[in-house]
PDB file of N, CA and C in Angstrom:
ATOM      1  N   MET A 714       0.814  -1.202   0.000  1.00  0.00           N
ATOM      2  CA  MET A 714       0.000   0.000   0.000  1.00  0.00           C
ATOM      3  C   MET A 714       0.854   1.261   0.000  1.00  0.00           C
ATOM      4  N   PHE A 715       1.906   1.276   0.789  1.00  0.00           N
ATOM      5  CA  PHE A 715       2.720   2.480   0.886  1.00  0.00           C
ATOM      6  C   PHE A 715       3.401   2.785  -0.446  1.00  0.00           C
ATOM      7  N   LYS A 716       3.850   1.744  -1.155  1.00  0.00           N
ATOM      8  CA  LYS A 716       4.477   1.954  -2.466  1.00  0.00           C
ATOM      9  C   LYS A 716       3.453   2.487  -3.466  1.00  0.00           C
ATOM     10  N   THR A 717       2.244   1.983  -3.381  1.00  0.00           N
ATOM     11  CA  THR A 717       1.183   2.453  -4.269  1.00  0.00           C
ATOM     12  C   THR A 717       0.886   3.920  -4.027  1.00  0.00           C
ATOM     13  N   VAL A 718       0.844   4.320  -2.772  1.00  0.00           N
ATOM     14  CA  VAL A 718       0.604   5.727  -2.440  1.00  0.00           C
ATOM     15  C   VAL A 718       1.719   6.592  -3.007  1.00  0.00           C
ATOM     16  N   ASN A 719       2.960   6.145  -2.881  1.00  0.00           N
ATOM     17  CA  ASN A 719       4.074   6.909  -3.443  1.00  0.00           C
ATOM     18  C   ASN A 719       3.924   7.087  -4.943  1.00  0.00           C
ATOM     19  N   ALA A 720       3.486   6.046  -5.642  1.00  0.00           N
ATOM     20  CA  ALA A 720       3.270   6.143  -7.085  1.00  0.00           C
ATOM     21  C   ALA A 720       2.135   7.108  -7.403  1.00  0.00           C
ATOM     22  N   LEU A 721       1.067   7.065  -6.626  1.00  0.00           N
ATOM     23  CA  LEU A 721      -0.055   7.978  -6.849  1.00  0.00           C
ATOM     24  C   LEU A 721       0.343   9.428  -6.608  1.00  0.00           C
ATOM     25  N   VAL A 722       1.207   9.656  -5.630  1.00  0.00           N
ATOM     26  CA  VAL A 722       1.674  11.016  -5.338  1.00  0.00           C
ATOM     27  C   VAL A 722       2.388  11.593  -6.551  1.00  0.00           C
ATOM     28  N   LYS A 723       3.149  10.772  -7.251  1.00  0.00           N
ATOM     29  CA  LYS A 723       3.860  11.243  -8.447  1.00  0.00           C
ATOM     30  C   LYS A 723       2.888  11.706  -9.523  1.00  0.00           C
ATOM     31  N   SER A 724       1.733  11.069  -9.601  1.00  0.00           N
ATOM     32  CA  SER A 724       0.745  11.423 -10.625  1.00  0.00           C
ATOM     33  C   SER A 724      -0.223  12.513 -10.189  1.00  0.00           C
ATOM     34  N   PHE A 725      -0.611  12.498  -8.913  1.00  0.00           N
ATOM     35  CA  PHE A 725      -1.696  13.368  -8.469  1.00  0.00           C
ATOM     36  C   PHE A 725      -1.319  14.400  -7.414  1.00  0.00           C
ATOM     37  N   GLY A 726      -0.122  14.336  -6.882  1.00  0.00           N
ATOM     38  CA  GLY A 726       0.308  15.330  -5.911  1.00  0.00           C
ATOM     39  C   GLY A 726       0.256  14.837  -4.475  1.00  0.00           C
ATOM     40  N   GLU A 727       0.855  15.624  -3.612  1.00  0.00           N
ATOM     41  CA  GLU A 727       1.038  15.269  -2.201  1.00  0.00           C
ATOM     42  C   GLU A 727      -0.273  15.139  -1.427  1.00  0.00           C
ATOM     43  N   ASP A 728      -1.336  15.795  -1.882  1.00  0.00           N
ATOM     44  CA  ASP A 728      -2.618  15.679  -1.179  1.00  0.00           C
ATOM     45  C   ASP A 728      -3.081  14.225  -1.080  1.00  0.00           C
ATOM     46  N   ILE A 729      -2.771  13.424  -2.093  1.00  0.00           N
ATOM     47  CA  ILE A 729      -3.161  12.010  -2.075  1.00  0.00           C
ATOM     48  C   ILE A 729      -2.589  11.316  -0.843  1.00  0.00           C
ATOM     49  N   ARG A 730      -1.320  11.601  -0.537  1.00  0.00           N
ATOM     50  CA  ARG A 730      -0.695  10.983   0.638  1.00  0.00           C
ATOM     51  C   ARG A 730      -1.412  11.415   1.914  1.00  0.00           C
ATOM     52  N   ASN A 731      -1.751  12.676   2.030  1.00  0.00           N
ATOM     53  CA  ASN A 731      -2.438  13.175   3.225  1.00  0.00           C
ATOM     54  C   ASN A 731      -3.805  12.529   3.388  1.00  0.00           C
ATOM     55  N   TRP A 732      -4.562  12.439   2.300  1.00  0.00           N
ATOM     56  CA  TRP A 732      -5.887  11.823   2.364  1.00  0.00           C
ATOM     57  C   TRP A 732      -5.781  10.347   2.714  1.00  0.00           C
ATOM     58  N   TRP A 733      -4.831   9.652   2.065  1.00  0.00           N
ATOM     59  CA  TRP A 733      -4.665   8.232   2.329  1.00  0.00           C
ATOM     60  C   TRP A 733      -4.254   8.000   3.782  1.00  0.00           C
ATOM     61  N   HIS A 734      -3.339   8.798   4.278  1.00  0.00           N
ATOM     62  CA  HIS A 734      -2.886   8.630   5.662  1.00  0.00           C
ATOM     63  C   HIS A 734      -4.045   8.831   6.639  1.00  0.00           C
ATOM     64  N   THR A 735      -4.865   9.830   6.393  1.00  0.00           N
ATOM     65  CA  THR A 735      -6.016  10.069   7.257  1.00  0.00           C
ATOM     66  C   THR A 735      -6.968   8.876   7.225  1.00  0.00           C
ATOM     67  N   ALA A 736      -7.225   8.342   6.040  1.00  0.00           N
ATOM     68  CA  ALA A 736      -8.110   7.179   5.914  1.00  0.00           C
ATOM     69  C   ALA A 736      -7.496   5.952   6.585  1.00  0.00           C
ATOM     70  N   TRP A 737      -6.193   5.785   6.457  1.00  0.00           N
ATOM     71  CA  TRP A 737      -5.498   4.653   7.068  1.00  0.00           C
ATOM     72  C   TRP A 737      -5.595   4.707   8.594  1.00  0.00           C
ATOM     73  N   VAL A 738      -5.356   5.882   9.171  1.00  0.00           N
ATOM     74  CA  VAL A 738      -5.464   6.041  10.627  1.00  0.00           C
ATOM     75  C   VAL A 738      -6.894   5.753  11.074  1.00  0.00           C
ATOM     76  N   LEU A 739      -7.855   6.257  10.345  1.00  0.00           N
ATOM     77  CA  LEU A 739      -9.256   5.996  10.682  1.00  0.00           C
ATOM     78  C   LEU A 739      -9.539   4.493  10.670  1.00  0.00           C
ATOM     79  N   HIS A 740      -9.065   3.806   9.648  1.00  0.00           N
ATOM     80  CA  HIS A 740      -9.300   2.367   9.533  1.00  0.00           C
ATOM     81  C   HIS A 740      -8.596   1.589  10.646  1.00  0.00           C
ATOM     82  N   VAL A 741      -7.313   1.852  10.834  1.00  0.00           N
ATOM     83  CA  VAL A 741      -6.544   1.082  11.815  1.00  0.00           C
ATOM     84  C   VAL A 741      -6.940   1.436  13.246  1.00  0.00           C
ATOM     85  N   GLU A 742      -6.906   2.712  13.571  1.00  0.00           N
ATOM     86  CA  GLU A 742      -7.172   3.127  14.952  1.00  0.00           C
ATOM     87  C   GLU A 742      -8.661   3.100  15.300  1.00  0.00           C
ATOM     88  N   GLY A 743      -9.505   3.345  14.306  1.00  0.00           N
ATOM     89  CA  GLY A 743     -10.940   3.370  14.570  1.00  0.00           C
ATOM     90  C   GLY A 743     -11.608   2.015  14.469  1.00  0.00           C
ATOM     91  N   PHE A 744     -11.156   1.190  13.519  1.00  0.00           N
ATOM     92  CA  PHE A 744     -11.798  -0.106  13.303  1.00  0.00           C
ATOM     93  C   PHE A 744     -11.031  -1.230  14.000  1.00  0.00           C
ATOM     94  N   HIS A 745      -9.777  -1.442  13.613  1.00  0.00           N
ATOM     95  CA  HIS A 745      -9.020  -2.566  14.165  1.00  0.00           C
ATOM     96  C   HIS A 745      -8.703  -2.398  15.650  1.00  0.00           C
ATOM     97  N   GLU A 746      -8.236  -1.241  16.034  1.00  0.00           N
ATOM     98  CA  GLU A 746      -7.804  -1.032  17.414  1.00  0.00           C
ATOM     99  C   GLU A 746      -8.899  -0.444  18.307  1.00  0.00           C
ATOM    100  N   ALA A 747      -9.918   0.128  17.714  1.00  0.00           N
ATOM    101  CA  ALA A 747     -11.052   0.724  18.440  1.00  0.00           C
ATOM    102  C   ALA A 747     -10.588   1.721  19.497  1.00  0.00           C
ATOM    103  N   ARG A 748      -9.615   2.564  19.124  1.00  0.00           N
ATOM    104  CA  ARG A 748      -9.090   3.554  20.062  1.00  0.00           C
ATOM    105  C   ARG A 748      -9.611   4.961  19.805  1.00  0.00           C
ATOM    106  N   LEU A 749     -10.377   5.152  18.749  1.00  0.00           N
ATOM    107  CA  LEU A 749     -10.885   6.487  18.442  1.00  0.00           C
ATOM    108  C   LEU A 749     -12.308   6.623  18.959  1.00  0.00           C
ATOM    109  N   GLY A 750     -12.612   7.785  19.513  1.00  0.00           N
ATOM    110  CA  GLY A 750     -13.972   8.063  19.935  1.00  0.00           C
ATOM    111  C   GLY A 750     -14.858   8.334  18.731  1.00  0.00           C
ATOM    112  N   SER A 751     -16.144   8.177  18.917  1.00  0.00           N
ATOM    113  CA  SER A 751     -17.073   8.359  17.801  1.00  0.00           C
ATOM    114  C   SER A 751     -17.022   9.769  17.241  1.00  0.00           C
ATOM    115  N   ASP A 752     -16.773  10.775  18.070  1.00  0.00           N
ATOM    116  CA  ASP A 752     -16.687  12.144  17.570  1.00  0.00           C
ATOM    117  C   ASP A 752     -15.507  12.302  16.614  1.00  0.00           C
ATOM    118  N   HIS A 753     -14.387  11.674  16.923  1.00  0.00           N
ATOM    119  CA  HIS A 753     -13.222  11.750  16.035  1.00  0.00           C
ATOM    120  C   HIS A 753     -13.480  10.991  14.733  1.00  0.00           C
ATOM    121  N   VAL A 754     -14.111   9.836  14.830  1.00  0.00           N
ATOM    122  CA  VAL A 754     -14.416   9.047  13.637  1.00  0.00           C
ATOM    123  C   VAL A 754     -15.323   9.834  12.704  1.00  0.00           C
ATOM    124  N   VAL A 755     -16.366  10.449  13.234  1.00  0.00           N
ATOM    125  CA  VAL A 755     -17.309  11.210  12.410  1.00  0.00           C
ATOM    126  C   VAL A 755     -16.616  12.387  11.735  1.00  0.00           C
ATOM    127  N   SER A 756     -15.836  13.156  12.473  1.00  0.00           N
ATOM    128  CA  SER A 756     -15.178  14.319  11.874  1.00  0.00           C
ATOM    129  C   SER A 756     -14.133  13.899  10.846  1.00  0.00           C
ATOM    130  N   THR A 757     -13.428  12.811  11.117  1.00  0.00           N
ATOM    131  CA  THR A 757     -12.427  12.326  10.166  1.00  0.00           C
ATOM    132  C   THR A 757     -13.097  11.771   8.922  1.00  0.00           C
ATOM    133  N   TYR A 758     -14.164  11.016   9.099  1.00  0.00           N
ATOM    134  CA  TYR A 758     -14.897  10.460   7.965  1.00  0.00           C
ATOM    135  C   TYR A 758     -15.396  11.575   7.055  1.00  0.00           C
ATOM    136  N   LYS A 759     -15.927  12.637   7.643  1.00  0.00           N
ATOM    137  CA  LYS A 759     -16.421  13.759   6.840  1.00  0.00           C
ATOM    138  C   LYS A 759     -15.293  14.381   6.033  1.00  0.00           C
ATOM    139  N   HIS A 760     -14.100  14.462   6.607  1.00  0.00           N
ATOM    140  CA  HIS A 760     -12.932  15.003   5.906  1.00  0.00           C
ATOM    141  C   HIS A 760     -12.596  14.140   4.688  1.00  0.00           C
ATOM    142  N   ILE A 761     -12.560  12.835   4.868  1.00  0.00           N
ATOM    143  CA  ILE A 761     -12.252  11.917   3.770  1.00  0.00           C
ATOM    144  C   ILE A 761     -13.362  11.961   2.722  1.00  0.00           C
ATOM    145  N   GLU A 762     -14.598  11.920   3.159  1.00  0.00           N
ATOM    146  CA  GLU A 762     -15.731  11.924   2.240  1.00  0.00           C
ATOM    147  C   GLU A 762     -15.736  13.173   1.368  1.00  0.00           C
ATOM    148  N   ALA A 763     -15.416  14.317   1.937  1.00  0.00           N
ATOM    149  CA  ALA A 763     -15.393  15.564   1.170  1.00  0.00           C
ATOM    150  C   ALA A 763     -14.384  15.489   0.034  1.00  0.00           C
ATOM    151  N   HIS A 764     -13.251  14.883   0.278  1.00  0.00           N
ATOM    152  CA  HIS A 764     -12.233  14.771  -0.765  1.00  0.00           C
ATOM    153  C   HIS A 764     -12.582  13.704  -1.790  1.00  0.00           C
ATOM    154  N   MET A 765     -13.208  12.637  -1.361  1.00  0.00           N
ATOM    155  CA  MET A 765     -13.546  11.555  -2.280  1.00  0.00           C
ATOM    156  C   MET A 765     -14.700  11.927  -3.205  1.00  0.00           C
ATOM    157  N   THR A 766     -15.551  12.835  -2.784  1.00  0.00           N
ATOM    158  CA  THR A 766     -16.684  13.216  -3.624  1.00  0.00           C
ATOM    159  C   THR A 766     -16.410  14.478  -4.434  1.00  0.00           C
ATOM    160  N   SER A 767     -15.250  15.098  -4.223  1.00  0.00           N
ATOM    161  CA  SER A 767     -14.904  16.283  -5.015  1.00  0.00           C
ATOM    162  C   SER A 767     -14.364  15.837  -6.367  1.00  0.00           C
ATOM    163  N   SER A 768     -14.261  16.773  -7.274  1.00  0.00           N
ATOM    164  CA  SER A 768     -13.760  16.433  -8.604  1.00  0.00           C
ATOM    165  C   SER A 768     -12.284  16.062  -8.524  1.00  0.00           C
ATOM    166  N   PRO A 769     -11.825  15.167  -9.406  1.00  0.00           N
ATOM    167  CA  PRO A 769     -10.424  14.747  -9.375  1.00  0.00           C
ATOM    168  C   PRO A 769      -9.489  15.899  -9.735  1.00  0.00           C
ATOM    169  N   PRO A 770      -8.208  15.783  -9.278  1.00  0.00           N
ATOM    170  CA  PRO A 770      -7.243  16.858  -9.566  1.00  0.00           C
ATOM    171  C   PRO A 770      -6.945  16.984 -11.039  1.00  0.00           C
TER     172      PRO A 770
END
């Protein structure tokens, strides 16, 4: 996954890495480890959703 993100950054810019990292933390810390509170999950999800539904770069 990390190599894929690096390749995507070359094509689409550094924002891809930031969005992916945020989604990764949400998945790992929120789902697998269950260490995030629901308020953090909701605000983080909204951040990711806003970028995923916007027009591509």
